[in-house]
């Protein structure tokens, strides 16, 4: 595999919740994003996906650990390196309507980014014209305002805007979850094209495992601030190890009414983030919980086959 562009090393991000309590949004998370790959981050609401993204983009500080981007620790950059990091790493957000200034035309919003990163008017014009072709939108969108465009069109434009600075890395946080299912497929295809054409490095955050299946090279499954399983998309879907990943896959929405209902169901609700269960954080909902073990100490993330990691005593004991 190629050199990692991003290295997240034992990162903790705790939020103070008052009353001497804290939310462990990230609790010792380590992972790599390799050049040219799309890494999917999945897990239920509140498991820390966006927090991980925000830490990687240095939009927030971290409690402990290190984040190395392109060989440099992002929390000790000088202002020149910081500007270069902002150019190299771009973001696409969930809601395309709130990611553009509603009062500005699309042309103005795109040109502003180009100029911020040192392009002349001519360069910006040529670049934007190429990008519009890439996202299959007509130049006429440049004179429109966000309110006059559809969510799908705006999300294409948000992707185009992210590409203006020729980033090495794009973080897409739930980029399709606010869109209609039919439009979701178009955006996913566009993202897939970027990877095919430009070898674009990306992190794709989603609560929906099936959404990431077709575009991601590797997938990280998170639960309450920690990684439960991580591996190639094929490992995750064809050699699923963690009971939580199994449950996520089984909860895949049925595409036809006569498709069988998923067999694995999770007991109970997601625990309160401020009261993390002792031991394995998933044990309170796990169908395979081993009393005295899973509720006593957290299992380590172990490599179960090359590049495939899982944190689960049941799997380790049964050697499944
Ligand atoms: N600024 C903050 N202050 C306090 N707690 C926060 C803050 N940001 C996030 N959290 C908490 O950290 C945990 C992780 O939140 P995060 O937004 O990263 O989850 P997520 O996986 O992105 O969820 P979703 O799928 O709903 O977007 C949650 O318990 C959340 O309430
Ligand atoms: Mg989120």
mmCIF file of C-alpha atoms and ligand atoms in Angstrom:
data_model
loop_
_atom_site.group_PDB
_atom_site.id
_atom_site.type_symbol
_atom_site.label_atom_id
_atom_site.label_comp_id
_atom_site.label_asym_id
_atom_site.label_seq_id
_atom_site.Cartn_x
_atom_site.Cartn_y
_atom_site.Cartn_z
ATOM 1 C CA UNK A 1 0.000 0.000 0.000
ATOM 2 C CA UNK A 2 1.097 3.588 -0.648
ATOM 3 C CA UNK A 3 2.431 6.006 1.965
ATOM 4 C CA UNK A 4 -0.281 7.303 4.354
ATOM 5 C CA UNK A 5 -1.256 10.914 3.748
ATOM 6 C CA UNK A 6 -2.846 11.099 7.199
ATOM 7 C CA UNK A 7 -1.853 9.326 10.387
ATOM 8 C CA UNK A 8 -4.139 9.580 13.404
ATOM 9 C CA UNK A 9 -2.205 8.337 16.440
ATOM 10 C CA UNK A 10 -3.967 7.473 19.718
ATOM 11 C CA UNK A 11 -6.240 10.479 19.485
ATOM 12 C CA UNK A 12 -8.563 11.343 22.336
ATOM 13 C CA UNK A 13 -11.096 14.131 22.161
ATOM 14 C CA UNK A 14 -13.068 14.665 25.339
ATOM 15 C CA UNK A 15 -15.777 17.296 25.721
ATOM 16 C CA UNK A 16 -16.490 18.717 29.135
ATOM 17 C CA UNK A 17 -20.150 18.052 29.900
ATOM 18 C CA UNK A 18 -20.249 19.793 33.308
ATOM 19 C CA UNK A 19 -20.782 18.100 36.692
ATOM 20 C CA UNK A 20 -17.325 16.533 36.381
ATOM 21 C CA UNK A 21 -18.605 14.459 33.468
ATOM 22 C CA UNK A 22 -17.208 14.302 29.991
ATOM 23 C CA UNK A 23 -18.130 12.929 26.597
ATOM 24 C CA UNK A 24 -15.385 10.754 25.180
ATOM 25 C CA UNK A 25 -16.124 11.593 21.558
ATOM 26 C CA UNK A 26 -12.848 9.960 20.483
ATOM 27 C CA UNK A 27 -11.195 7.527 22.841
ATOM 28 C CA UNK A 28 -7.791 6.377 21.602
ATOM 29 C CA UNK A 29 -8.425 6.328 17.873
ATOM 30 C CA UNK A 30 -5.570 5.374 15.535
ATOM 31 C CA UNK A 31 -5.887 5.028 11.782
ATOM 32 C CA UNK A 32 -4.235 5.919 8.502
ATOM 33 C CA UNK A 33 -5.568 7.376 5.284
ATOM 34 C CA UNK A 34 -3.446 6.213 2.363
ATOM 35 C CA UNK A 35 -2.864 8.281 -0.756
ATOM 36 C CA UNK A 36 -5.365 7.488 -3.474
ATOM 37 C CA UNK A 37 -7.849 5.640 -1.283
ATOM 38 C CA UNK A 38 -11.363 6.403 -0.165
ATOM 39 C CA UNK A 39 -11.618 5.527 3.506
ATOM 40 C CA UNK A 40 -15.150 5.142 4.832
ATOM 41 C CA UNK A 41 -15.977 5.998 8.460
ATOM 42 C CA UNK A 42 -19.261 4.480 9.597
ATOM 43 C CA UNK A 43 -21.213 4.123 12.812
ATOM 44 C CA UNK A 44 -24.405 5.276 14.477
ATOM 45 C CA UNK A 45 -25.176 8.865 15.295
ATOM 46 C CA UNK A 46 -22.912 10.261 18.028
ATOM 47 C CA UNK A 47 -20.087 7.726 17.621
ATOM 48 C CA UNK A 48 -17.575 10.487 16.875
ATOM 49 C CA UNK A 49 -17.344 10.509 13.071
ATOM 50 C CA UNK A 50 -17.670 14.260 12.604
ATOM 51 C CA UNK A 51 -15.437 14.917 15.598
ATOM 52 C CA UNK A 52 -12.750 12.780 13.971
ATOM 53 C CA UNK A 53 -13.154 14.772 10.745
ATOM 54 C CA UNK A 54 -13.005 18.093 12.579
ATOM 55 C CA UNK A 55 -9.830 17.064 14.396
ATOM 56 C CA UNK A 56 -8.166 15.977 11.130
ATOM 57 C CA UNK A 57 -9.051 19.347 9.563
ATOM 58 C CA UNK A 58 -7.786 21.109 12.696
ATOM 59 C CA UNK A 59 -11.148 22.745 13.241
ATOM 60 C CA UNK A 60 -10.865 21.759 16.887
ATOM 61 C CA UNK A 61 -7.992 20.785 19.164
ATOM 62 C CA UNK A 62 -7.446 17.321 20.593
ATOM 63 C CA UNK A 63 -7.195 16.138 24.182
ATOM 64 C CA UNK A 64 -4.372 13.664 23.562
ATOM 65 C CA UNK A 65 -2.508 12.015 20.707
ATOM 66 C CA UNK A 66 -1.115 13.197 17.396
ATOM 67 C CA UNK A 67 -2.387 13.851 13.883
ATOM 68 C CA UNK A 68 0.229 13.811 11.142
ATOM 69 C CA UNK A 69 -0.799 15.126 7.713
ATOM 70 C CA UNK A 70 1.686 14.803 4.867
ATOM 71 C CA UNK A 71 4.474 14.144 7.354
ATOM 72 C CA UNK A 72 3.721 17.116 9.631
ATOM 73 C CA UNK A 73 2.073 17.304 13.027
ATOM 74 C CA UNK A 74 -0.909 19.569 12.292
ATOM 75 C CA UNK A 75 -1.006 20.990 15.811
ATOM 76 C CA UNK A 76 2.474 22.484 15.511
ATOM 77 C CA UNK A 77 2.396 24.110 12.072
ATOM 78 C CA UNK A 78 3.666 27.617 11.375
ATOM 79 C CA UNK A 79 1.259 29.936 9.546
ATOM 80 C CA UNK A 80 2.741 29.222 6.105
ATOM 81 C CA UNK A 81 2.412 25.458 6.566
ATOM 82 C CA UNK A 82 -1.053 25.977 8.022
ATOM 83 C CA UNK A 83 -2.197 27.795 4.869
ATOM 84 C CA UNK A 84 -0.718 25.029 2.748
ATOM 85 C CA UNK A 85 -2.550 22.439 4.858
ATOM 86 C CA UNK A 86 -5.821 24.313 4.347
ATOM 87 C CA UNK A 87 -5.201 24.153 0.602
ATOM 88 C CA UNK A 88 -4.302 20.465 0.605
ATOM 89 C CA UNK A 89 -7.262 19.331 2.731
ATOM 90 C CA UNK A 90 -10.785 20.361 1.782
ATOM 91 C CA UNK A 91 -14.243 19.523 3.129
ATOM 92 C CA UNK A 92 -17.681 18.783 1.739
ATOM 93 C CA UNK A 93 -20.520 18.997 4.262
ATOM 94 C CA UNK A 94 -23.873 17.291 4.683
ATOM 95 C CA UNK A 95 -26.141 20.212 3.876
ATOM 96 C CA UNK A 96 -25.273 21.816 0.550
ATOM 97 C CA UNK A 97 -27.701 24.709 1.179
ATOM 98 C CA UNK A 98 -25.810 25.901 4.237
ATOM 99 C CA UNK A 99 -22.388 25.508 2.659
ATOM 100 C CA UNK A 100 -22.904 28.399 0.201
ATOM 101 C CA UNK A 101 -23.631 32.023 1.042
ATOM 102 C CA UNK A 102 -27.310 32.419 0.030
ATOM 103 C CA UNK A 103 -26.776 36.053 -1.019
ATOM 104 C CA UNK A 104 -23.897 35.404 -3.391
ATOM 105 C CA UNK A 105 -24.066 33.948 -6.862
ATOM 106 C CA UNK A 106 -22.382 30.584 -7.289
ATOM 107 C CA UNK A 107 -19.845 32.238 -9.597
ATOM 108 C CA UNK A 108 -18.841 34.664 -6.870
ATOM 109 C CA UNK A 109 -18.557 31.928 -4.223
ATOM 110 C CA UNK A 110 -16.336 29.798 -6.446
ATOM 111 C CA UNK A 111 -14.170 32.713 -7.625
ATOM 112 C CA UNK A 112 -13.566 33.839 -4.031
ATOM 113 C CA UNK A 113 -11.991 30.488 -3.155
ATOM 114 C CA UNK A 114 -9.819 30.542 -6.278
ATOM 115 C CA UNK A 115 -8.568 34.042 -5.489
ATOM 116 C CA UNK A 116 -7.938 33.228 -1.858
ATOM 117 C CA UNK A 117 -5.480 30.619 -3.048
ATOM 118 C CA UNK A 118 -3.698 33.014 -5.391
ATOM 119 C CA UNK A 119 -5.332 32.515 -8.793
ATOM 120 C CA UNK A 120 -5.769 35.396 -11.236
ATOM 121 C CA UNK A 121 -9.227 36.153 -12.677
ATOM 122 C CA UNK A 122 -8.314 34.395 -15.905
ATOM 123 C CA UNK A 123 -6.991 31.292 -14.135
ATOM 124 C CA UNK A 124 -10.060 31.157 -11.899
ATOM 125 C CA UNK A 125 -12.388 31.404 -14.897
ATOM 126 C CA UNK A 126 -10.659 28.619 -16.807
ATOM 127 C CA UNK A 127 -10.445 26.413 -13.746
ATOM 128 C CA UNK A 128 -14.101 26.866 -12.822
ATOM 129 C CA UNK A 129 -15.149 26.181 -16.385
ATOM 130 C CA UNK A 130 -13.231 22.855 -16.333
ATOM 131 C CA UNK A 131 -14.730 21.935 -12.995
ATOM 132 C CA UNK A 132 -18.268 22.616 -14.224
ATOM 133 C CA UNK A 133 -17.637 20.228 -17.069
ATOM 134 C CA UNK A 134 -16.371 17.636 -14.595
ATOM 135 C CA UNK A 135 -19.531 17.889 -12.493
ATOM 136 C CA UNK A 136 -21.766 18.032 -15.605
ATOM 137 C CA UNK A 137 -23.316 21.433 -14.918
ATOM 138 C CA UNK A 138 -23.818 24.257 -17.367
ATOM 139 C CA UNK A 139 -22.038 27.627 -17.003
ATOM 140 C CA UNK A 140 -25.447 29.222 -16.490
ATOM 141 C CA UNK A 141 -25.385 28.043 -12.839
ATOM 142 C CA UNK A 142 -22.676 30.639 -12.149
ATOM 143 C CA UNK A 143 -25.173 33.497 -12.234
ATOM 144 C CA UNK A 144 -27.628 31.732 -9.931
ATOM 145 C CA UNK A 145 -27.941 31.877 -6.157
ATOM 146 C CA UNK A 146 -28.079 28.743 -3.959
ATOM 147 C CA UNK A 147 -31.849 29.053 -3.415
ATOM 148 C CA UNK A 148 -32.420 28.674 -7.155
ATOM 149 C CA UNK A 149 -30.634 25.320 -7.368
ATOM 150 C CA UNK A 150 -31.494 21.771 -6.292
ATOM 151 C CA UNK A 151 -29.723 19.989 -3.427
ATOM 152 C CA UNK A 152 -28.027 17.642 -5.885
ATOM 153 C CA UNK A 153 -26.771 20.513 -8.065
ATOM 154 C CA UNK A 154 -25.487 22.356 -5.016
ATOM 155 C CA UNK A 155 -23.690 19.294 -3.676
ATOM 156 C CA UNK A 156 -21.960 18.908 -7.057
ATOM 157 C CA UNK A 157 -20.924 22.541 -6.781
ATOM 158 C CA UNK A 158 -19.690 22.013 -3.226
ATOM 159 C CA UNK A 159 -17.491 19.208 -4.553
ATOM 160 C CA UNK A 160 -16.280 21.469 -7.384
ATOM 161 C CA UNK A 161 -15.487 24.206 -4.882
ATOM 162 C CA UNK A 162 -13.475 21.731 -2.791
ATOM 163 C CA UNK A 163 -11.496 20.807 -5.932
ATOM 164 C CA UNK A 164 -10.528 24.397 -6.826
ATOM 165 C CA UNK A 165 -7.473 24.361 -4.557
ATOM 166 C CA UNK A 166 -6.325 21.042 -6.087
ATOM 167 C CA UNK A 167 -6.450 19.332 -2.708
ATOM 168 C CA UNK A 168 -4.660 16.096 -1.966
ATOM 169 C CA UNK A 169 -7.388 15.130 0.496
ATOM 170 C CA UNK A 170 -11.139 15.689 0.642
ATOM 171 C CA UNK A 171 -13.164 14.988 3.751
ATOM 172 C CA UNK A 172 -16.811 14.408 2.909
ATOM 173 C CA UNK A 173 -19.024 14.345 6.011
ATOM 174 C CA UNK A 174 -22.368 12.686 5.165
ATOM 175 C CA UNK A 175 -22.327 14.290 1.693
ATOM 176 C CA UNK A 176 -25.396 12.412 0.463
ATOM 177 C CA UNK A 177 -27.567 11.914 3.529
ATOM 178 C CA UNK A 178 -29.574 15.127 2.978
ATOM 179 C CA UNK A 179 -30.336 14.199 -0.634
ATOM 180 C CA UNK A 180 -33.071 12.144 -2.310
ATOM 181 C CA UNK A 181 -32.091 8.536 -2.945
ATOM 182 C CA UNK A 182 -32.023 9.053 -6.744
ATOM 183 C CA UNK A 183 -29.694 12.045 -6.381
ATOM 184 C CA UNK A 184 -27.513 10.217 -3.844
ATOM 185 C CA UNK A 185 -26.428 7.759 -6.529
ATOM 186 C CA UNK A 186 -25.362 10.601 -8.853
ATOM 187 C CA UNK A 187 -23.183 12.186 -6.170
ATOM 188 C CA UNK A 188 -21.655 8.828 -5.233
ATOM 189 C CA UNK A 189 -20.867 8.230 -8.908
ATOM 190 C CA UNK A 190 -19.221 11.636 -9.135
ATOM 191 C CA UNK A 191 -17.069 10.858 -6.085
ATOM 192 C CA UNK A 192 -16.168 7.501 -7.571
ATOM 193 C CA UNK A 193 -15.156 9.227 -10.844
ATOM 194 C CA UNK A 194 -12.850 11.566 -8.939
ATOM 195 C CA UNK A 195 -11.080 8.595 -7.500
ATOM 196 C CA UNK A 196 -10.806 6.870 -10.876
ATOM 197 C CA UNK A 197 -9.685 9.979 -12.755
ATOM 198 C CA UNK A 198 -7.479 11.773 -10.233
ATOM 199 C CA UNK A 199 -6.639 9.139 -7.661
ATOM 200 C CA UNK A 200 -8.263 11.502 -5.159
ATOM 201 C CA UNK A 201 -7.600 10.680 -1.502
ATOM 202 C CA UNK A 202 -10.792 10.918 0.535
ATOM 203 C CA UNK A 203 -12.429 10.212 3.839
ATOM 204 C CA UNK A 204 -16.122 9.519 3.444
ATOM 205 C CA UNK A 205 -18.193 9.751 6.615
ATOM 206 C CA UNK A 206 -21.587 8.057 6.708
ATOM 207 C CA UNK A 207 -23.924 6.437 9.221
ATOM 208 C CA UNK A 208 -25.035 4.136 6.445
ATOM 209 C CA UNK A 209 -22.768 1.161 5.717
ATOM 210 C CA UNK A 210 -24.380 0.195 2.377
ATOM 211 C CA UNK A 211 -23.778 3.725 1.060
ATOM 212 C CA UNK A 212 -20.027 3.388 1.489
ATOM 213 C CA UNK A 213 -19.831 -0.159 0.138
ATOM 214 C CA UNK A 214 -19.428 0.748 -3.530
ATOM 215 C CA UNK A 215 -17.046 3.658 -3.301
ATOM 216 C CA UNK A 216 -14.723 2.936 -0.370
ATOM 217 C CA UNK A 217 -11.496 0.961 -0.513
ATOM 218 C CA UNK A 218 -11.356 0.505 3.238
ATOM 219 C CA UNK A 219 -13.866 1.000 6.028
ATOM 220 C CA UNK A 220 -13.540 1.937 9.697
ATOM 221 C CA UNK A 221 -16.484 0.977 11.913
ATOM 222 C CA UNK A 222 -16.814 3.172 15.011
ATOM 223 C CA UNK A 223 -18.925 2.769 18.118
ATOM 224 C CA UNK A 224 -19.080 5.375 20.918
ATOM 225 C CA UNK A 225 -15.730 6.960 20.156
ATOM 226 C CA UNK A 226 -13.702 3.849 19.392
ATOM 227 C CA UNK A 227 -12.873 1.656 16.411
ATOM 228 C CA UNK A 228 -14.589 -1.741 16.510
ATOM 229 C CA UNK A 229 -13.434 -3.055 13.146
ATOM 230 C CA UNK A 230 -11.322 -1.797 10.278
ATOM 231 C CA UNK A 231 -10.332 -3.401 6.996
ATOM 232 C CA UNK A 232 -10.797 -3.490 3.256
ATOM 233 C CA UNK A 233 -14.381 -3.131 2.041
ATOM 234 C CA UNK A 234 -14.220 -6.782 1.053
ATOM 235 C CA UNK A 235 -13.053 -7.786 4.580
ATOM 236 C CA UNK A 236 -15.843 -5.787 6.158
ATOM 237 C CA UNK A 237 -18.607 -7.209 3.974
ATOM 238 C CA UNK A 238 -17.362 -10.723 3.144
ATOM 239 C CA UNK A 239 -15.407 -11.596 6.279
ATOM 240 C CA UNK A 240 -17.291 -9.546 8.895
ATOM 241 C CA UNK A 241 -15.829 -10.142 12.362
ATOM 242 C CA UNK A 242 -17.406 -7.734 14.807
ATOM 243 C CA UNK A 243 -20.989 -8.308 16.032
ATOM 244 C CA UNK A 244 -21.579 -4.563 15.718
ATOM 245 C CA UNK A 245 -20.506 -4.531 12.061
ATOM 246 C CA UNK A 246 -22.789 -7.534 11.498
ATOM 247 C CA UNK A 247 -25.682 -5.636 12.980
ATOM 248 C CA UNK A 248 -24.923 -2.564 10.849
ATOM 249 C CA UNK A 249 -24.817 -4.658 7.687
ATOM 250 C CA UNK A 250 -28.010 -6.443 8.641
ATOM 251 C CA UNK A 251 -29.782 -3.164 9.223
ATOM 252 C CA UNK A 252 -29.332 -2.384 5.535
ATOM 253 C CA UNK A 253 -32.629 -1.039 4.252
ATOM 254 C CA UNK A 254 -34.469 -3.580 2.147
ATOM 255 C CA UNK A 255 -34.448 -2.618 -1.509
ATOM 256 C CA UNK A 256 -37.586 -4.625 -2.256
ATOM 257 C CA UNK A 257 -40.581 -5.348 -0.009
ATOM 258 C CA UNK A 258 -40.154 -9.108 -0.477
ATOM 259 C CA UNK A 259 -36.494 -9.077 0.606
ATOM 260 C CA UNK A 260 -36.054 -10.938 3.951
ATOM 261 C CA UNK A 261 -36.020 -8.882 7.127
ATOM 262 C CA UNK A 262 -32.518 -8.621 8.684
ATOM 263 C CA UNK A 263 -31.834 -11.361 11.245
ATOM 264 C CA UNK A 264 -29.404 -9.591 13.591
ATOM 265 C CA UNK A 265 -30.912 -6.968 15.778
ATOM 266 C CA UNK A 266 -29.278 -4.991 18.525
ATOM 267 C CA UNK A 267 -30.775 -5.135 21.976
ATOM 268 C CA UNK A 268 -31.325 -1.892 23.825
ATOM 269 C CA UNK A 269 -30.561 1.671 22.948
ATOM 270 C CA UNK A 270 -27.255 3.373 22.386
ATOM 271 C CA UNK A 271 -25.788 4.063 25.880
ATOM 272 C CA UNK A 272 -25.530 7.639 27.062
ATOM 273 C CA UNK A 273 -22.208 9.026 25.813
ATOM 274 C CA UNK A 274 -21.416 10.370 29.283
ATOM 275 C CA UNK A 275 -21.840 6.975 30.897
ATOM 276 C CA UNK A 276 -19.666 4.721 28.862
ATOM 277 C CA UNK A 277 -20.122 1.030 29.758
ATOM 278 C CA UNK A 278 -17.183 -0.626 31.538
ATOM 279 C CA UNK A 279 -15.221 -3.148 29.487
ATOM 280 C CA UNK A 280 -16.136 -3.412 25.819
ATOM 281 C CA UNK A 281 -18.294 -0.369 25.130
ATOM 282 C CA UNK A 282 -20.562 -2.497 22.936
ATOM 283 C CA UNK A 283 -21.219 -5.267 25.488
ATOM 284 C CA UNK A 284 -24.579 -3.898 26.681
ATOM 285 C CA UNK A 285 -26.039 -4.444 23.219
ATOM 286 C CA UNK A 286 -23.983 -7.385 22.045
ATOM 287 C CA UNK A 287 -25.678 -10.738 21.326
ATOM 288 C CA UNK A 288 -22.406 -12.561 22.143
ATOM 289 C CA UNK A 289 -21.408 -10.823 25.373
ATOM 290 C CA UNK A 290 -19.237 -13.084 27.576
ATOM 291 C CA UNK A 291 -20.061 -12.168 31.211
ATOM 292 C CA UNK A 292 -17.007 -11.535 33.360
ATOM 293 C CA UNK A 293 -14.906 -10.766 30.333
ATOM 294 C CA UNK A 294 -16.599 -8.354 27.933
ATOM 295 C CA UNK A 295 -17.979 -6.283 30.822
ATOM 296 C CA UNK A 296 -14.609 -6.182 32.624
ATOM 297 C CA UNK A 297 -11.955 -4.759 30.296
ATOM 298 C CA UNK A 298 -11.998 -3.321 26.787
ATOM 299 C CA UNK A 299 -10.711 -5.670 24.064
ATOM 300 C CA UNK A 300 -7.767 -4.432 22.004
ATOM 301 C CA UNK A 301 -8.015 -3.880 18.289
ATOM 302 C CA UNK A 302 -6.184 -6.957 16.952
ATOM 303 C CA UNK A 303 -5.116 -7.762 13.412
ATOM 304 C CA UNK A 304 -7.175 -10.827 12.472
ATOM 305 C CA UNK A 305 -5.851 -11.100 8.923
ATOM 306 C CA UNK A 306 -3.474 -8.779 7.041
ATOM 307 C CA UNK A 307 -4.875 -5.251 7.268
ATOM 308 C CA UNK A 308 -8.104 -6.428 8.945
ATOM 309 C CA UNK A 309 -8.540 -5.382 12.585
ATOM 310 C CA UNK A 310 -11.246 -6.249 15.094
ATOM 311 C CA UNK A 311 -11.751 -5.474 18.789
ATOM 312 C CA UNK A 312 -13.863 -8.345 20.140
ATOM 313 C CA UNK A 313 -13.243 -11.087 22.765
ATOM 314 C CA UNK A 314 -15.927 -13.355 21.348
ATOM 315 C CA UNK A 315 -14.301 -13.364 17.894
ATOM 316 C CA UNK A 316 -10.850 -13.783 19.404
ATOM 317 C CA UNK A 317 -11.919 -16.680 21.669
ATOM 318 C CA UNK A 318 -13.911 -18.483 19.034
ATOM 319 C CA UNK A 319 -11.288 -17.691 16.447
ATOM 320 C CA UNK A 320 -14.121 -16.864 14.061
HETATM 321 N N1 LIG B 1 -18.854 20.781 20.700
HETATM 322 C C1 LIG B 1 -19.272 19.743 21.430
HETATM 323 N N2 LIG B 1 -19.498 19.844 22.758
HETATM 324 C C2 LIG B 1 -19.896 18.790 23.502
HETATM 325 N N3 LIG B 1 -20.131 17.571 23.008
HETATM 326 C C3 LIG B 1 -19.938 17.390 21.689
HETATM 327 C C4 LIG B 1 -19.512 18.466 20.819
HETATM 328 N N4 LIG B 1 -19.397 17.972 19.551
HETATM 329 C C5 LIG B 1 -19.747 16.669 19.616
HETATM 330 N N5 LIG B 1 -20.068 16.307 20.894
HETATM 331 C C6 LIG B 1 -20.466 14.973 21.361
HETATM 332 O O1 LIG B 1 -19.479 14.053 20.912
HETATM 333 C C7 LIG B 1 -20.069 12.847 20.489
HETATM 334 C C8 LIG B 1 -19.689 12.588 19.051
HETATM 335 O O2 LIG B 1 -20.350 13.531 18.212
HETATM 336 P P1 LIG B 1 -20.159 13.577 16.632
HETATM 337 O O3 LIG B 1 -20.873 14.763 16.134
HETATM 338 O O4 LIG B 1 -18.717 13.455 16.333
HETATM 339 O O5 LIG B 1 -20.892 12.247 16.174
HETATM 340 P P2 LIG B 1 -21.264 11.712 14.722
HETATM 341 O O6 LIG B 1 -20.779 10.301 14.686
HETATM 342 O O7 LIG B 1 -20.753 12.641 13.699
HETATM 343 O O8 LIG B 1 -22.848 11.694 14.728
HETATM 344 P P3 LIG B 1 -23.925 11.985 13.546
HETATM 345 O O9 LIG B 1 -24.024 10.683 12.764
HETATM 346 O O10 LIG B 1 -25.173 12.293 14.280
HETATM 347 O O11 LIG B 1 -23.406 13.120 12.722
HETATM 348 C C9 LIG B 1 -21.559 12.999 20.712
HETATM 349 O O12 LIG B 1 -21.896 12.423 21.949
HETATM 350 C C10 LIG B 1 -21.755 14.504 20.733
HETATM 351 O O13 LIG B 1 -22.864 14.852 21.508
HETATM 352 MG MG1 LIG B 2 -21.666 13.797 12.213
#
